[in-house]
C-alpha atoms as a printed R data frame, in Angstrom:
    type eleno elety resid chain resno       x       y      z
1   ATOM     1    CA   UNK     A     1   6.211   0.988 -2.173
2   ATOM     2    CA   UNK     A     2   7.751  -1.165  0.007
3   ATOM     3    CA   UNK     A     3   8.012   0.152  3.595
4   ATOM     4    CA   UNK     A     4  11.229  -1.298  5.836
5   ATOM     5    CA   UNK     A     5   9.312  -3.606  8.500
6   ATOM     6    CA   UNK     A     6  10.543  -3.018 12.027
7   ATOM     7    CA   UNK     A     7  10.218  -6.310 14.110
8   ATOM     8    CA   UNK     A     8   8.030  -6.411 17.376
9   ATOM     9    CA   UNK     A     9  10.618  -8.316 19.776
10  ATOM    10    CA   UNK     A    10   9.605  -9.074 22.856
11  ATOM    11    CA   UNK     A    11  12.049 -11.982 25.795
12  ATOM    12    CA   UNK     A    12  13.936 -12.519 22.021
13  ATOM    13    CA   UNK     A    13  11.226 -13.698 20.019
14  ATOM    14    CA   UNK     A    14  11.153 -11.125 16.778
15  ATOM    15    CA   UNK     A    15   7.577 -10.736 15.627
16  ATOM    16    CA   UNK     A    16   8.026  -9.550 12.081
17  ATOM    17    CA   UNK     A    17  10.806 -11.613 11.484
18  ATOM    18    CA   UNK     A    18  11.733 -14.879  9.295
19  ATOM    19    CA   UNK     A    19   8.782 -17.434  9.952
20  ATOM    20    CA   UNK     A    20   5.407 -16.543 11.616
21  ATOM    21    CA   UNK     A    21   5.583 -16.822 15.245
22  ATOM    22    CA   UNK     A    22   3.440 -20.020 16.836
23  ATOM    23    CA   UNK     A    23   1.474 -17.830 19.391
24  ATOM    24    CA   UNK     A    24  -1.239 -20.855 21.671
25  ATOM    25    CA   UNK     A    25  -3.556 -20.101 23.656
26  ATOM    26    CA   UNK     A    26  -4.699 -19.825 27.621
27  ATOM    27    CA   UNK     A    27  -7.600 -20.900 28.468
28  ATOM    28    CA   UNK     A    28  -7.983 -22.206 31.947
29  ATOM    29    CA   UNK     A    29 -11.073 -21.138 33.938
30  ATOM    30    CA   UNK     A    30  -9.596 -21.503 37.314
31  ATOM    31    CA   UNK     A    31  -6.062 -20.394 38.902
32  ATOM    32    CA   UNK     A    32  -5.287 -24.225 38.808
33  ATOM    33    CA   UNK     A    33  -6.286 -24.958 35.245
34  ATOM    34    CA   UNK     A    34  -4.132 -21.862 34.438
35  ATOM    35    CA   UNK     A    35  -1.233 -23.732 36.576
36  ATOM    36    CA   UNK     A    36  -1.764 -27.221 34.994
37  ATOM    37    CA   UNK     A    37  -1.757 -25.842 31.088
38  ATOM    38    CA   UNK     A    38   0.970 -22.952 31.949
39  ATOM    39    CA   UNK     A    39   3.070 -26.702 33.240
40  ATOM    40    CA   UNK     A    40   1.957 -28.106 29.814
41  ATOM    41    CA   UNK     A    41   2.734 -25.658 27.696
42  ATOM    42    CA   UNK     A    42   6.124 -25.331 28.929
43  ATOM    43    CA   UNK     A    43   7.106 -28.002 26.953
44  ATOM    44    CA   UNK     A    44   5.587 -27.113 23.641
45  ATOM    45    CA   UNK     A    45   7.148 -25.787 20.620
46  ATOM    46    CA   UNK     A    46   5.861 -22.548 20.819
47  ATOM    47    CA   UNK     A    47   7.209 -18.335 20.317
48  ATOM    48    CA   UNK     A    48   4.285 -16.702 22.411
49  ATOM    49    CA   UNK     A    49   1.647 -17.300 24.597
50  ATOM    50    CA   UNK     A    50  -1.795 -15.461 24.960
51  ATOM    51    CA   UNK     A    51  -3.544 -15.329 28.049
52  ATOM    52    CA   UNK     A    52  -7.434 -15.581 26.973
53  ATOM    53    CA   UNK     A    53  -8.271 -13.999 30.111
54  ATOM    54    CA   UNK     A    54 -12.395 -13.796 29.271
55  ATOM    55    CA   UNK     A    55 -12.232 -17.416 30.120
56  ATOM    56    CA   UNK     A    56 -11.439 -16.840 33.827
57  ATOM    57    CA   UNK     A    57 -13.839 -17.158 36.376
58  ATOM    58    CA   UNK     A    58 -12.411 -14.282 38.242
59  ATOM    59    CA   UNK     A    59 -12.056 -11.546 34.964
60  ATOM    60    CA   UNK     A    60 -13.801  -8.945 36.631
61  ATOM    61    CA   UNK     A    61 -11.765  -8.853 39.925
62  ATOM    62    CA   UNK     A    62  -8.453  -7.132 38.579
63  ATOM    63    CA   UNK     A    63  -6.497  -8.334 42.070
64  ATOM    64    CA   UNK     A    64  -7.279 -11.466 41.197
65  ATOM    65    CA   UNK     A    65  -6.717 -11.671 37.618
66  ATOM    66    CA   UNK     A    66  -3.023 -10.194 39.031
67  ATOM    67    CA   UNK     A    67  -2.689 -12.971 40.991
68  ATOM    68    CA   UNK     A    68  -3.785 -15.148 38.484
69  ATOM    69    CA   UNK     A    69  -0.726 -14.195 36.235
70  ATOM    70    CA   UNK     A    70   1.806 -13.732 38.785
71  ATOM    71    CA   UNK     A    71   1.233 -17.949 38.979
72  ATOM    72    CA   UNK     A    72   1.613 -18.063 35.352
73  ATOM    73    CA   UNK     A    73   4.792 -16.202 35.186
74  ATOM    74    CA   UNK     A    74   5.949 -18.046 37.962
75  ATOM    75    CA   UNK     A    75   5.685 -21.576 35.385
76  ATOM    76    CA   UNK     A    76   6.483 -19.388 32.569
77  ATOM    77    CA   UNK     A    77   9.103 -16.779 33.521
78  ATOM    78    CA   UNK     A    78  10.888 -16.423 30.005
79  ATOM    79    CA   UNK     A    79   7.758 -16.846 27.829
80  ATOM    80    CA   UNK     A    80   6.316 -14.035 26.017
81  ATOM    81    CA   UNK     A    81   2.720 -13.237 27.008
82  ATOM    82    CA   UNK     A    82  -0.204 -11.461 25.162
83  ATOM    83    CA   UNK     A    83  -2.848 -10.423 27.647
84  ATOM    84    CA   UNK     A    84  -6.244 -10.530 25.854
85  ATOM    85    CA   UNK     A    85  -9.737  -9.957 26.637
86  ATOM    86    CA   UNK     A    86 -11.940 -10.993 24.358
87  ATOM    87    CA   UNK     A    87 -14.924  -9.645 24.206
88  ATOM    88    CA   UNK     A    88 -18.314 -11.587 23.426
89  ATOM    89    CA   UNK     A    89 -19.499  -9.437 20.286
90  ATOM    90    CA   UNK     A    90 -15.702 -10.626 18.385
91  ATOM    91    CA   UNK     A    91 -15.966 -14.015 19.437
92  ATOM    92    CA   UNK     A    92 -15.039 -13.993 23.322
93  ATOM    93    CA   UNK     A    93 -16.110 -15.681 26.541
94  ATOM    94    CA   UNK     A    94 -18.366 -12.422 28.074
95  ATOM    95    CA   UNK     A    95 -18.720  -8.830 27.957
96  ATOM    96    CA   UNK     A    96 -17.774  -5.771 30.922
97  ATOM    97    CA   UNK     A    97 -18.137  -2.598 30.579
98  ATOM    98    CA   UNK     A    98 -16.100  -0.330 28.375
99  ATOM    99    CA   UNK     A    99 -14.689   1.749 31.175
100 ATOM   100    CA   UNK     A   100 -13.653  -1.922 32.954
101 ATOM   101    CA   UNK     A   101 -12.240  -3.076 30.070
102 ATOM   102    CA   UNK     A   102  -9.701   0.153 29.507
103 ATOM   103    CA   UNK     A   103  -9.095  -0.136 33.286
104 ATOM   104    CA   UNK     A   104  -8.261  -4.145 33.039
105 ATOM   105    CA   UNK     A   105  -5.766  -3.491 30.580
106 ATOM   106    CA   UNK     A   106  -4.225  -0.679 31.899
107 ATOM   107    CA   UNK     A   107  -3.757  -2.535 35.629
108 ATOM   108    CA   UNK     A   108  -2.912  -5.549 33.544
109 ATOM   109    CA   UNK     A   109   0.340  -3.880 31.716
110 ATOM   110    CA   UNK     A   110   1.414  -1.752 34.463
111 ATOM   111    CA   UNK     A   111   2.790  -4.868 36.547
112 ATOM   112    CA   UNK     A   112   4.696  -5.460 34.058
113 ATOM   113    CA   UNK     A   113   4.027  -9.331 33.849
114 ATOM   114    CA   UNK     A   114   2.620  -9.204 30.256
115 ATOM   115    CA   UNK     A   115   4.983  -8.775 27.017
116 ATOM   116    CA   UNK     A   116   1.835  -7.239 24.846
117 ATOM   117    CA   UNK     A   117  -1.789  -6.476 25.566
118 ATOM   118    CA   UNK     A   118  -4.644  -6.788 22.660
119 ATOM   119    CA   UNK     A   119  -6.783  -4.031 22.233
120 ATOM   120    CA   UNK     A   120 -10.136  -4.510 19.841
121 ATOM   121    CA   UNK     A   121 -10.066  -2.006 17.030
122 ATOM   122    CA   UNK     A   122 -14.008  -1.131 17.446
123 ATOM   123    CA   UNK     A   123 -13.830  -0.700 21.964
124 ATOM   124    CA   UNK     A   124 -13.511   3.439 20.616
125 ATOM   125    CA   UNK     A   125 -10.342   5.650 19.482
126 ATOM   126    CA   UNK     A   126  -9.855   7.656 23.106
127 ATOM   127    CA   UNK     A   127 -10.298   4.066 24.772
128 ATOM   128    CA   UNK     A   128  -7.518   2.170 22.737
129 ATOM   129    CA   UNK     A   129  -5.557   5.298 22.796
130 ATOM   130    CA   UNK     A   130  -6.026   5.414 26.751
131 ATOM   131    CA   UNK     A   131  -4.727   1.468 26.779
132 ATOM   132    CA   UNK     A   132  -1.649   2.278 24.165
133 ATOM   133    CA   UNK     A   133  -0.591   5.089 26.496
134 ATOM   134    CA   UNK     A   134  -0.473   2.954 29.255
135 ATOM   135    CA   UNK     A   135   1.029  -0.142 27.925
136 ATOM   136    CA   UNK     A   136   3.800   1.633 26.054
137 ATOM   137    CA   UNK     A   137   4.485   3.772 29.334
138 ATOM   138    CA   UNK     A   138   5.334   0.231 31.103
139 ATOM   139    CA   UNK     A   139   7.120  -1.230 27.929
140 ATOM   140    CA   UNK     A   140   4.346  -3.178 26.761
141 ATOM   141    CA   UNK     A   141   3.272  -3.791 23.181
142 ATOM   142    CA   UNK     A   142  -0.104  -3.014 22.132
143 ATOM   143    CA   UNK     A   143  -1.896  -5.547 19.237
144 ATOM   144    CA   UNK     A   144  -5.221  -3.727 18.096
145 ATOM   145    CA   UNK     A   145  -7.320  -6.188 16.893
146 ATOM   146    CA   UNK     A   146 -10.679  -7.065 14.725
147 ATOM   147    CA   UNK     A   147 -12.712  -9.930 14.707
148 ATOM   148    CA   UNK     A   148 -15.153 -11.325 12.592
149 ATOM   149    CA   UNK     A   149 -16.752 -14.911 13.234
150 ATOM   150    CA   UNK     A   150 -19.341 -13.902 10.338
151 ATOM   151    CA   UNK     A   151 -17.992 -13.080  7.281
152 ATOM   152    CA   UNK     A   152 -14.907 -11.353  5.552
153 ATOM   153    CA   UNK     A   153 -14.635  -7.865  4.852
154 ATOM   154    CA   UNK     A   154 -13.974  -6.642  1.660
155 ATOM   155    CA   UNK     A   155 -10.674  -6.548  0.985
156 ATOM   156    CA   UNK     A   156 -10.867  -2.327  1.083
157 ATOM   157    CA   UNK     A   157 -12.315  -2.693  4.446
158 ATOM   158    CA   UNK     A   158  -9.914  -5.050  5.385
159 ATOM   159    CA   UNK     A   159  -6.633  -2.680  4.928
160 ATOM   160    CA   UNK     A   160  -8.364   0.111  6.170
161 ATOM   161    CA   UNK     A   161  -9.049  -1.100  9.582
162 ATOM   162    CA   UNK     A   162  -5.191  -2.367  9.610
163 ATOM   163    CA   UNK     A   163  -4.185   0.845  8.594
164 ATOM   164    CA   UNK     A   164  -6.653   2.621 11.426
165 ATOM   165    CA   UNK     A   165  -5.049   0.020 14.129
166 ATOM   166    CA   UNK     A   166  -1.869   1.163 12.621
167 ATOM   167    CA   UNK     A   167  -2.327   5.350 12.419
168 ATOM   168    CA   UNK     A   168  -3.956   4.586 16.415
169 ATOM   169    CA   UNK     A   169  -0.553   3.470 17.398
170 ATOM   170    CA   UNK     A   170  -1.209  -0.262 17.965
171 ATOM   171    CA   UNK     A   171   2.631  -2.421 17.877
172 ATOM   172    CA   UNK     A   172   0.848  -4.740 15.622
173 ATOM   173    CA   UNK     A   173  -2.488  -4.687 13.655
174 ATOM   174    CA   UNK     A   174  -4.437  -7.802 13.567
175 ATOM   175    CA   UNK     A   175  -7.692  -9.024 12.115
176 ATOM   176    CA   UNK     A   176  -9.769 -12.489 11.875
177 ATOM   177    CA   UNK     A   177 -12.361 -13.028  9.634
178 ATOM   178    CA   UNK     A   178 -15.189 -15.957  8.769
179 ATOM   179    CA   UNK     A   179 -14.491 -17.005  5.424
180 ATOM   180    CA   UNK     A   180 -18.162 -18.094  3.801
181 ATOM   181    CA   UNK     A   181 -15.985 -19.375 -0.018
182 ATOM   182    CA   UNK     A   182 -12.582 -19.969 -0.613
183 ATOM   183    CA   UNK     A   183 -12.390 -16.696 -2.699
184 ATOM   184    CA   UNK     A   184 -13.270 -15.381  1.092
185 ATOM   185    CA   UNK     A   185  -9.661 -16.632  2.276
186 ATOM   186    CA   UNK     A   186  -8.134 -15.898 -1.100
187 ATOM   187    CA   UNK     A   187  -9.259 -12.051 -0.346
188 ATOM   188    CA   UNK     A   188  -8.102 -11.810  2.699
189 ATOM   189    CA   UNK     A   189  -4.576 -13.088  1.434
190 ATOM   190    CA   UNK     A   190  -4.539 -10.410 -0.968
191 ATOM   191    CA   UNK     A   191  -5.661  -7.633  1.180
192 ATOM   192    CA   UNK     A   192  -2.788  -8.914  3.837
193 ATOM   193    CA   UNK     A   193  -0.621  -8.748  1.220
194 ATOM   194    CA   UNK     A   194  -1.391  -5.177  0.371
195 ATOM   195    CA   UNK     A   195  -1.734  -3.973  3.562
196 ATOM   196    CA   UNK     A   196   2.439  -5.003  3.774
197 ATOM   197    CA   UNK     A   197   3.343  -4.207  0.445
198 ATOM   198    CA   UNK     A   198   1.885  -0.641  0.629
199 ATOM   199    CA   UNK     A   199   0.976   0.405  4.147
200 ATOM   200    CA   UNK     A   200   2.567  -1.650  7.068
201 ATOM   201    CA   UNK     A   201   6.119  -0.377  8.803
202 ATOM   202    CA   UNK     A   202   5.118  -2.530 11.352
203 ATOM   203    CA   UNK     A   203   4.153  -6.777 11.766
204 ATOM   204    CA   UNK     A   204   0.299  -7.189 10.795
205 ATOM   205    CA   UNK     A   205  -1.465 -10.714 11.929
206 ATOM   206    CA   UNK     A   206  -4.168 -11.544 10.130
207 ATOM   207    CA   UNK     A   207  -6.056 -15.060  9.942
208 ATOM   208    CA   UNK     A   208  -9.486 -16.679  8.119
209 ATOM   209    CA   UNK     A   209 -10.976 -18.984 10.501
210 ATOM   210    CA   UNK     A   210 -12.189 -22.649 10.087
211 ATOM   211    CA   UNK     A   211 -11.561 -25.330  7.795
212 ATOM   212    CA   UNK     A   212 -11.205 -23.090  4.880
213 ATOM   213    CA   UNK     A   213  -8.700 -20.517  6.258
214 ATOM   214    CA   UNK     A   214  -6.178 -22.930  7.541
215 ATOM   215    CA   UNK     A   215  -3.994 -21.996  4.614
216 ATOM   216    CA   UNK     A   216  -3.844 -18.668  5.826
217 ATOM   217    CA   UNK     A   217  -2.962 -19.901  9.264
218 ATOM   218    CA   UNK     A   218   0.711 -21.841  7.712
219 ATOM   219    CA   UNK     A   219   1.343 -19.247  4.630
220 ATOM   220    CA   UNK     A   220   1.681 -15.931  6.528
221 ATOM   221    CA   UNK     A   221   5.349 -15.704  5.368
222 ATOM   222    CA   UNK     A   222   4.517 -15.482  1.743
223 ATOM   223    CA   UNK     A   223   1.907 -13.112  1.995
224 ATOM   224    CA   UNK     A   224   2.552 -11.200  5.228
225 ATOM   225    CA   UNK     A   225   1.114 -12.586  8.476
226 ATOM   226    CA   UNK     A   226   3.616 -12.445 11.479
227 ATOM   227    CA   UNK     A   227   1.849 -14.503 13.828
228 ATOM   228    CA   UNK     A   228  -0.021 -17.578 13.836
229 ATOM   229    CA   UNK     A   229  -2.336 -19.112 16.693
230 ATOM   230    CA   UNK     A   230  -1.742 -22.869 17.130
231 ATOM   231    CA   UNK     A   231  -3.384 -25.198 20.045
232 ATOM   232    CA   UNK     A   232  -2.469 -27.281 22.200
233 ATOM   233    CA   UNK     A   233  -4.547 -28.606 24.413
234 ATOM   234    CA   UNK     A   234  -7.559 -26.593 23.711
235 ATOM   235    CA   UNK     A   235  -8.167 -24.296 20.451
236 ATOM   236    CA   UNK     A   236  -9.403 -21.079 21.237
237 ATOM   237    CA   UNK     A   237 -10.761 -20.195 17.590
238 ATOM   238    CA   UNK     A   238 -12.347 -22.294 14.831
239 ATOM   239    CA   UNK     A   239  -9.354 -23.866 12.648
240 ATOM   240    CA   UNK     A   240  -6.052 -23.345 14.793
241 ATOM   241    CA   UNK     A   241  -3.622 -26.120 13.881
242 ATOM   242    CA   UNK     A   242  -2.105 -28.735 16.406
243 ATOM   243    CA   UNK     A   243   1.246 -26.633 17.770
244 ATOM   244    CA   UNK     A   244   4.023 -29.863 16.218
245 ATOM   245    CA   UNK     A   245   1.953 -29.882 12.703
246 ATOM   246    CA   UNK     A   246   1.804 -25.907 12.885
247 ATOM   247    CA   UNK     A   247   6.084 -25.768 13.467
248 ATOM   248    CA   UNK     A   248   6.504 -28.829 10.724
249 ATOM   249    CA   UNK     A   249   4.767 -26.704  8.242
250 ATOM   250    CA   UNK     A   250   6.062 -23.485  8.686
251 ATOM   251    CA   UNK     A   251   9.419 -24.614  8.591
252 ATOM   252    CA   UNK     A   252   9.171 -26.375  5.572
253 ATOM   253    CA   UNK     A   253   7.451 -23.310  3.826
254 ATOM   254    CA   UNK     A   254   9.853 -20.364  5.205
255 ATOM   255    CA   UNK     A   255  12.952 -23.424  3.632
256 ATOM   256    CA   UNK     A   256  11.828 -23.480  0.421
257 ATOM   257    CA   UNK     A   257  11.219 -19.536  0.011
């Protein structure tokens, strides 16, 4: 079955729509690093921007981490923004608590400086709940997502924990995995693919990291990805493609189909 595909759109970029979306990364440490690669990315072909905010020195002061964007947004005022915390066991910078974590998020969306938050799949159902409920009541977007810097799934596992992201309520599903063989990034293709054929009413993001995956980072049109993560200074995952080599390619791809 083929389910009609509502776009995420958030300050006119449509998630879900035509090409993949070139979403780079945030990765400063301090409020001035933020400043001088919020000025740098200004200029860069780009759709979206995610704030890796696990990189900042000041993550677990939630005034400060405030602060900290109202700067951004002040360089970036018509840029969407994904506000992420990564967490150390899916590949981030460090680990807080839980409880912090839900309570970051929440603070984080109710200024309503951020376009989407990211939510990991495995922090517990009543905690991303808690973080949908108060992201969608301040008109931000919720991504749920999954990380693996291991291995890949199966490709069952794979579109189940889409679909679970999806039946949770999260705006857009979205899961990374380690490819160890190129039948690795050929399953996790497929299993995108299914996931969107069968399941999805809403965008899905899915990558495989490193060398091997970069296919999956420039063919997400063909098989269902809505979202890509390009760098541009600094990459912020094993295998994200230059931002002008990431645009070249896509275009040429979403021409030809």
């Amino acid at each position: 079955m083929q389910n009609t595909l509502k776009p995420v759109i958030v300050k006119n970029v449509a998630i879900g729509e035509g090409a993949p979306k070139i979403c780079v990364p945030l990765v400063g440490e301090t409020v001035e690093q933020l400043k001088e690669e919020a000025d740098f990315l200004k200029n860069q072909d780009l759709d979206v921007i995610e704030w890796r905010v696990d990189f900042f020195e000041h993550v677990e002061d939630p005034e400060k981490v405030k602060e900290a964007l109202a700067e951004i947004r002040l360089i970036l005022p018509s840029q969407p923004i994904i506000f992420t915390f990564r967490s150390a066991k899916e590949g981030g910078e460090k680990e807080v608590t839980t409880a912090y974590y839900v309570e970051l998020n929440q603070a984080i969306a109710a200024t309503g400086q951020v376009d989407i938050v990211d939510a990991e799949l495995f922090t517990g159902d009543a905690e991303v709940k808690a973080i949908i409920e108060a992201a969608h009541k301040n008109n931000v977007y919720v991504i749920i997502s999954n990380h693996d810097f291991d291995k890949t799934p199966s490709k069952e596992e794979i579109v189940s924990r889409l679909r679970k992201a999806q039946e949770l309520g999260g705006d857009i599903p979205k899961l990374a995995a380690m490819p160890q063989s190129v039948a690795d990034v050929l399953m996790l293709m497929e299993a995108t693919h299914t996931m969107k054929e069968e399941y999805a009413d809403r965008p899905i993001i899915t990558m495989s990291m490193a060398g091997k995956g970069v296919i999956s980072r420039i063919a997400g049109e063909l098989f269902g990805s809505a979202l890509t993560f390009g760098a541009a200074k600094k990459a912020s995952a094993p295998g994200q493609v230059p931002v002008g080599e990431l645009r070249s390619v896509l275009n040429t791809l979403h021409n030809h189909m």
